[in-house]
Amino acid sequence: MFNIYKFEIKKILKTKLFIGSFVIFLLALTGIYFLNFEVSRLNDNAQQVAKSHEGDFTDEKLKQIIDDYMVKFQDERKTGTYKLENNMDVYTWFIFNDFTKEAGNHDYASDKKDVYLQMNEAVKNGQTLRVTDIDLKKISDLNFPKFNKPLYTSSYYGWYDLYNATSMVIMAIVIFTIILLAGIFTGDTEKNINQILLTTKYGRSKLISAKILAGFTITSGIFILANLLTYAIFLYYSSSLGWNTSIQLNFMLEVFTFPVELNQFQVYILLLLLQFTGLLAISAITILLSSLSKASFPVLAISVGLYLLPLIFDKFNKPFLTKIGNLSPVKNQSVLELLSIQDRVFISNNFQTNLLFLMLIFISVALLSNIFVYQKEKHSYIK
């Protein structure tokens, strides 16, 4: 069995199709990493600021964060040392804009001025505007959920980049996997050796199992290696700082009211688990179609089409189609889709229940598809 299993894996990996698609896959990953990490790359200033403010997110901590930002902003303008590219403090910038009521929303017909304008005026007058001089929201104003302990704040923008990259990488993984598995059965049919294989000692038992197991191995291997590489690139450009930040305090995601106590690393793991179970379902369906078809290209086209089809369901404005689409892998591969499962999946309003239900659906589809393939091939007849 093991030798047959190894043979099936080698048969897939030692083809020109694998080499060509692997090169394209690597190019796709390079583009994803460039867009999500290199283009949005920031200097160490924001990391240092985030690290200096690590801790429980209280109203006092909030005032400290805002006040430090305001003082630094004004001091650098007074001394003429301010340069945007050298002082891009993303960590505080989003917090500042969410908690200062007038920030970024200057109404010239109003007596209330944008806080940035107020700070610039203070600089011109030789003064320093402090947090006590502005209208600052309280933490409770953003409707954060209350847990047994306060939310924890640290770096978050690097994790936002990681989440975005991961949601793009899974699409590349899916397409690459479909390309490799589309011919797992049809390849034998196209070479006219499938009938011969059926007459061999293991043609109706171990060979079928080996093909299914090889498909699972390749699927898992691609997913694990691609995501290990993605995480390594993330660590190179950013760092693990902020892994324990409460997900509600990732101000770039704006999921302030998310009802479950999770940190950014836990959310990342749950996202990978959800993506992986969805990938298992897609790969199993591809293997199923391969067992039913006589050519690889139709399998490739149909599998990709089925994977992407739910993306257009929302266009029909039909609640039923939208609900069905929300149960598909392609509609559950980004972090925002993960964090809104309690609102999108119709089983319940509970995040954990809906997540478990969705993953069970994907695993069930994978298992049933593989069982069907095994039984079909085992009882197929010789022409």
Coordinates of C-alpha atoms in Angstrom, one line a residue:
M1 CA 0.0 0.0 0.0
F2 CA 2.7 2.4 1.0
N3 CA 4.7 1.8 -2.3
I4 CA 1.5 2.4 -4.3
Y5 CA 0.8 5.6 -2.3
K6 CA 4.4 6.9 -3.0
F7 CA 4.0 6.0 -6.7
E8 CA 0.8 8.0 -7.0
I9 CA 2.4 11.1 -5.3
K10 CA 5.4 10.9 -7.6
K11 CA 3.2 10.5 -10.6
I12 CA 1.6 13.8 -9.8
L13 CA 4.8 15.7 -8.8
K14 CA 7.0 14.5 -11.7
T15 CA 4.9 16.0 -14.5
K16 CA 5.5 19.1 -16.6
L17 CA 2.1 20.3 -15.4
F18 CA 3.3 20.3 -11.8
I19 CA 6.5 22.2 -12.7
G20 CA 4.7 24.8 -14.8
S21 CA 1.9 25.3 -12.3
F22 CA 4.4 25.4 -9.4
V23 CA 6.3 28.2 -11.0
I24 CA 3.1 30.2 -11.5
F25 CA 2.1 29.4 -7.9
L26 CA 5.4 30.8 -6.6
L27 CA 5.0 33.9 -8.8
A28 CA 1.5 34.4 -7.4
L29 CA 2.8 34.1 -3.8
T30 CA 5.6 36.6 -4.6
G31 CA 3.0 39.1 -5.9
I32 CA 0.8 38.6 -2.8
Y33 CA 3.7 39.1 -0.4
F34 CA 4.9 42.2 -2.3
L35 CA 1.4 43.7 -2.2
N36 CA 0.7 42.9 1.5
F37 CA 4.1 43.3 3.1
E38 CA 6.5 45.2 1.0
V39 CA 4.1 47.9 -0.3
S40 CA 2.6 48.5 3.1
R41 CA 6.0 48.2 4.9
L42 CA 6.4 50.7 7.8
N43 CA 9.5 51.7 9.8
D44 CA 10.1 50.6 13.3
N45 CA 8.6 53.7 14.8
A46 CA 5.0 52.3 15.0
Q47 CA 6.3 49.0 16.5
Q48 CA 8.2 50.9 19.2
V49 CA 5.1 53.0 20.0
A50 CA 2.9 49.9 20.2
K51 CA 5.4 48.1 22.4
S52 CA 5.6 51.1 24.7
H53 CA 1.8 51.1 25.2
E54 CA 1.3 47.3 25.6
G55 CA -1.1 46.4 28.4
D56 CA -4.7 46.4 29.5
F57 CA -6.8 48.9 27.4
T58 CA -8.4 51.2 29.9
D59 CA -9.5 54.8 29.7
E60 CA -6.3 55.9 31.4
K61 CA -4.3 53.9 28.9
L62 CA -6.2 55.5 26.0
K63 CA -5.5 59.0 27.3
Q64 CA -1.8 58.2 27.6
I65 CA -1.7 56.8 24.0
I66 CA -3.5 59.9 22.6
D67 CA -1.6 62.4 24.7
D68 CA 1.8 60.9 23.7
Y69 CA 0.8 61.0 20.0
M70 CA -0.4 64.6 20.3
V71 CA 2.7 65.9 22.1
K72 CA 5.1 64.1 19.6
F73 CA 3.1 65.4 16.6
Q74 CA 3.3 69.0 17.8
D75 CA 6.9 68.8 19.0
E76 CA 8.2 67.6 15.7
R77 CA 6.4 70.4 13.9
K78 CA 7.8 73.0 16.3
T79 CA 11.3 71.7 15.6
G80 CA 10.8 71.1 11.9
T81 CA 11.8 67.5 12.1
Y82 CA 8.5 66.0 11.1
K83 CA 8.5 63.7 8.0
L84 CA 5.5 61.6 7.2
E85 CA 7.5 58.7 5.8
N86 CA 9.7 58.5 8.9
N87 CA 6.9 59.0 11.5
M88 CA 4.0 56.9 10.2
D89 CA 2.7 55.7 13.5
V90 CA -0.1 53.5 12.3
Y91 CA -0.7 52.1 15.7
T92 CA -1.8 55.4 17.2
W93 CA -3.2 57.0 14.1
F94 CA -6.2 54.6 13.9
I95 CA -6.8 54.8 17.6
F96 CA -6.6 58.6 17.5
N97 CA -9.2 58.8 14.7
D98 CA -11.6 56.4 16.3
F99 CA -11.6 58.1 19.7
T100 CA -11.3 61.9 18.8
K101 CA -14.8 62.9 17.9
E102 CA -13.7 65.6 15.4
A103 CA -10.6 64.0 13.9
G104 CA -10.7 63.8 10.2
N105 CA -14.2 65.2 10.0
H106 CA -13.6 69.0 10.0
D107 CA -16.8 70.8 9.2
Y108 CA -15.9 74.4 8.1
A109 CA -19.5 75.5 8.8
S110 CA -19.1 74.3 12.4
D111 CA -17.4 76.0 15.4
K112 CA -15.8 72.6 16.3
K113 CA -12.5 72.1 14.6
D114 CA -10.6 69.0 13.5
V115 CA -8.1 68.0 16.3
Y116 CA -5.3 68.1 13.7
L117 CA -6.2 71.7 12.9
Q118 CA -6.3 72.5 16.6
M119 CA -2.9 71.1 17.0
N120 CA -1.5 73.0 14.1
E121 CA -3.0 76.2 15.5
A122 CA -1.4 75.5 18.9
V123 CA 2.0 75.0 17.2
K124 CA 1.6 78.4 15.4
N125 CA 0.8 80.0 18.8
G126 CA 3.8 78.4 20.5
Q127 CA 1.5 76.2 22.6
T128 CA 1.0 72.5 23.1
L129 CA -2.5 71.0 22.9
R130 CA -3.0 68.1 25.3
V131 CA -5.5 65.3 25.6
T132 CA -7.3 67.1 28.3
D133 CA -8.0 69.9 25.9
I134 CA -10.0 67.9 23.3
D135 CA -13.3 66.0 23.3
L136 CA -12.3 62.4 23.7
K137 CA -14.6 59.4 23.5
K138 CA -14.6 56.8 26.2
I139 CA -13.8 53.2 25.5
S140 CA -17.5 52.3 26.3
D141 CA -18.6 54.6 23.4
L142 CA -17.3 52.1 20.9
N143 CA -19.4 49.3 22.4
F144 CA -16.6 46.9 23.1
P145 CA -17.8 43.6 24.7
K146 CA -17.1 43.2 28.4
F147 CA -15.1 40.1 29.5
N148 CA -13.7 39.0 32.9
K149 CA -10.5 41.0 32.2
P150 CA -9.8 44.1 30.2
L151 CA -9.0 44.0 26.5
Y152 CA -5.2 43.9 25.7
T153 CA -3.6 46.3 23.4
S154 CA -0.3 46.1 21.4
S155 CA 0.7 46.1 17.7
Y156 CA -2.0 45.2 15.2
Y157 CA -1.3 46.6 11.8
G158 CA 1.2 43.8 10.9
W159 CA -1.4 41.2 11.8
Y160 CA -3.8 43.0 9.5
D161 CA -1.4 42.5 6.7
L162 CA -1.0 38.8 7.6
Y163 CA -4.7 38.3 7.6
N164 CA -5.0 39.9 4.1
A165 CA -2.1 37.9 2.7
T166 CA -3.6 34.7 4.1
S167 CA -6.9 35.3 2.5
M168 CA -5.2 35.8 -0.9
V169 CA -2.8 32.9 -0.5
I170 CA -5.7 30.4 0.1
M171 CA -7.1 31.3 -3.4
A172 CA -3.7 30.5 -5.0
I173 CA -3.6 27.3 -3.0
V174 CA -7.1 26.2 -4.1
I175 CA -6.4 26.8 -7.8
F176 CA -3.0 25.1 -7.6
T177 CA -4.5 22.1 -5.8
I178 CA -7.3 21.8 -8.4
I179 CA -4.8 21.8 -11.2
L180 CA -2.8 19.0 -9.7
L181 CA -5.8 16.8 -8.7
A182 CA -7.9 17.3 -11.8
G183 CA -6.0 14.4 -13.5
I184 CA -5.7 12.0 -10.5
F185 CA -8.2 9.6 -12.2
T186 CA -8.7 11.1 -15.6
G187 CA -4.9 10.9 -16.2
D188 CA -5.2 7.1 -16.3
T189 CA -8.3 7.3 -18.5
E190 CA -6.6 9.7 -21.0
K191 CA -3.7 7.2 -21.3
N192 CA -6.1 4.3 -21.7
I193 CA -4.6 2.4 -18.8
N194 CA -7.5 2.6 -16.4
Q195 CA -9.1 -0.6 -17.7
I196 CA -5.8 -2.4 -17.3
L197 CA -5.4 -1.1 -13.7
L198 CA -8.8 -2.5 -12.8
T199 CA -7.7 -6.0 -13.6
T200 CA -4.6 -5.9 -11.3
K201 CA -4.5 -7.3 -7.8
Y202 CA -4.9 -4.0 -6.1
G203 CA -6.7 -2.1 -8.9
R204 CA -10.0 -2.1 -7.0
S205 CA -8.8 -1.6 -3.5
K206 CA -5.4 -0.2 -2.5
L207 CA -4.8 1.7 -5.7
I208 CA -8.0 3.7 -5.2
S209 CA -7.2 4.3 -1.5
A210 CA -3.7 5.4 -2.5
K211 CA -5.0 7.9 -5.0
I212 CA -7.4 9.4 -2.5
L213 CA -4.7 9.5 0.2
A214 CA -2.2 11.0 -2.3
G215 CA -4.7 13.8 -3.0
F216 CA -5.1 14.5 0.7
T217 CA -1.3 14.5 1.2
I218 CA -0.7 16.9 -1.7
T219 CA -3.6 19.2 -0.5
S220 CA -2.3 19.3 3.1
G221 CA 1.3 19.7 2.0
I222 CA 0.7 22.7 -0.2
F223 CA -1.5 24.3 2.4
I224 CA 1.0 23.8 5.3
L225 CA 4.1 24.8 3.3
A226 CA 2.5 27.9 1.8
N227 CA 1.2 29.2 5.1
L228 CA 4.5 28.5 6.8
L229 CA 6.2 30.6 4.2
T230 CA 3.6 33.3 4.6
Y231 CA 4.1 33.4 8.3
A232 CA 7.9 33.5 7.9
I233 CA 7.6 36.4 5.5
F234 CA 5.3 38.2 8.0
L235 CA 7.9 37.7 10.7
Y236 CA 10.6 39.1 8.5
Y237 CA 8.7 42.3 7.6
S238 CA 7.0 42.7 11.0
S239 CA 7.3 40.6 14.1
S240 CA 5.2 38.5 16.4
L241 CA 4.6 41.6 18.5
G242 CA 0.8 41.9 19.1
W243 CA 0.0 38.2 19.0
N244 CA -1.8 38.6 22.3
T245 CA -3.7 41.8 21.3
S246 CA -7.4 41.4 21.6
I247 CA -9.0 41.1 18.2
Q248 CA -11.4 43.8 19.1
L249 CA -8.4 46.2 19.3
N250 CA -7.2 45.6 15.8
F251 CA -8.5 49.1 14.8
M252 CA -7.8 48.4 11.1
L253 CA -10.4 45.6 11.1
E254 CA -13.0 47.6 13.0
V255 CA -14.6 44.6 14.8
F256 CA -15.1 46.4 18.0
T257 CA -18.3 44.5 19.0
F258 CA -17.1 41.0 18.2
P259 CA -18.5 39.0 21.1
V260 CA -15.8 36.4 21.7
E261 CA -12.6 36.9 23.8
L262 CA -9.9 36.0 21.3
N263 CA -6.5 37.4 20.6
Q264 CA -5.0 38.0 17.1
F265 CA -3.0 34.7 17.1
Q266 CA -6.0 32.7 18.1
V267 CA -8.0 34.3 15.3
Y268 CA -5.2 33.5 12.9
I269 CA -5.3 29.8 13.9
L270 CA -9.1 29.6 13.6
L271 CA -8.8 31.2 10.1
L272 CA -6.3 28.6 9.0
L273 CA -8.5 25.8 10.3
L274 CA -11.5 27.1 8.5
Q275 CA -9.6 27.6 5.3
F276 CA -8.1 24.1 5.6
T277 CA -11.4 22.3 6.0
G278 CA -12.8 24.3 3.1
L279 CA -9.8 23.2 1.0
L280 CA -10.4 19.6 1.9
A281 CA -13.9 19.8 0.6
I282 CA -12.8 21.5 -2.7
S283 CA -10.0 18.9 -3.3
A284 CA -12.4 16.0 -2.5
I285 CA -14.9 17.4 -5.0
T286 CA -12.1 17.7 -7.6
I287 CA -11.1 14.1 -7.1
L288 CA -14.8 13.1 -7.3
L289 CA -15.2 14.9 -10.6
S290 CA -11.9 13.4 -11.9
S291 CA -13.4 9.9 -11.2
L292 CA -16.5 10.8 -13.2
S293 CA -14.8 12.4 -16.2
K294 CA -12.7 11.1 -19.1
A295 CA -10.6 14.3 -19.5
S296 CA -8.7 16.6 -17.1
F297 CA -9.6 20.0 -18.5
P298 CA -13.4 19.7 -17.9
V299 CA -12.6 18.7 -14.3
L300 CA -10.4 21.7 -13.9
A301 CA -12.9 24.1 -15.4
I302 CA -15.9 22.7 -13.4
S303 CA -14.0 22.6 -10.1
V304 CA -12.8 26.2 -10.4
G305 CA -16.3 27.3 -11.5
L306 CA -17.9 25.6 -8.5
Y307 CA -15.4 27.2 -6.2
L308 CA -16.0 30.7 -7.5
L309 CA -19.7 30.4 -8.2
P310 CA -20.9 31.5 -4.7
L311 CA -19.2 34.9 -5.3
I312 CA -22.0 35.9 -7.7
F313 CA -24.9 34.7 -5.5
D314 CA -25.2 38.1 -3.8
K315 CA -25.8 39.7 -7.2
F316 CA -29.2 38.1 -7.5
N317 CA -30.5 39.7 -4.3
K318 CA -32.0 36.4 -3.2
P319 CA -31.7 35.7 0.6
F320 CA -31.8 32.0 0.0
L321 CA -28.8 32.1 -2.5
T322 CA -26.9 34.4 -0.1
K323 CA -27.4 32.0 2.8
I324 CA -26.3 29.0 0.6
G325 CA -23.3 31.0 -0.6
N326 CA -22.3 31.8 3.0
L327 CA -21.8 28.0 3.5
S328 CA -19.2 27.8 0.8
P329 CA -15.4 27.8 1.2
V330 CA -14.9 30.9 -1.0
K331 CA -17.1 33.0 1.2
N332 CA -15.3 31.9 4.4
Q333 CA -11.6 32.5 3.7
S334 CA -11.0 36.1 5.0
V335 CA -10.7 37.2 8.6
L336 CA -13.7 39.5 8.3
E337 CA -15.8 36.6 7.0
L338 CA -14.6 34.5 9.9
L339 CA -15.4 37.1 12.4
S340 CA -18.9 37.6 11.0
I341 CA -19.9 33.9 11.0
Q342 CA -22.3 34.5 13.8
D343 CA -24.2 36.9 11.6
R344 CA -23.9 35.2 8.2
V345 CA -24.4 31.5 8.9
F346 CA -28.0 30.8 9.7
I347 CA -27.7 28.0 12.2
S348 CA -27.5 30.2 15.3
N349 CA -26.2 33.6 16.5
N350 CA -23.3 32.0 18.3
F351 CA -19.8 32.3 16.8
Q352 CA -18.5 29.0 18.1
T353 CA -21.6 27.0 17.1
N354 CA -21.6 28.4 13.5
L355 CA -17.9 28.0 13.1
L356 CA -18.0 24.3 14.2
F357 CA -21.1 23.7 12.0
L358 CA -19.3 25.2 9.0
M359 CA -16.2 23.2 9.5
L360 CA -18.3 20.0 10.0
I361 CA -20.0 20.7 6.7
F362 CA -16.7 21.0 4.9
I363 CA -15.3 17.8 6.5
S364 CA -18.5 15.9 5.7
V365 CA -18.4 16.9 2.1
A366 CA -14.8 15.8 1.9
L367 CA -15.5 12.4 3.6
L368 CA -18.7 11.7 1.6
S369 CA -17.0 12.6 -1.7
N370 CA -14.0 10.3 -1.0
I371 CA -16.3 7.4 0.1
F372 CA -18.3 7.8 -3.1
V373 CA -15.2 7.8 -5.2
Y374 CA -13.9 4.6 -3.5
Q375 CA -17.2 2.8 -3.9
K376 CA -17.6 3.9 -7.5
E377 CA -14.1 2.9 -8.6
K378 CA -14.3 -0.3 -6.7
H379 CA -17.4 -1.4 -8.5
S380 CA -16.7 0.1 -11.9
Y381 CA -16.9 -2.4 -14.7
I382 CA -14.3 -3.4 -17.4
K383 CA -15.3 -2.4 -20.9

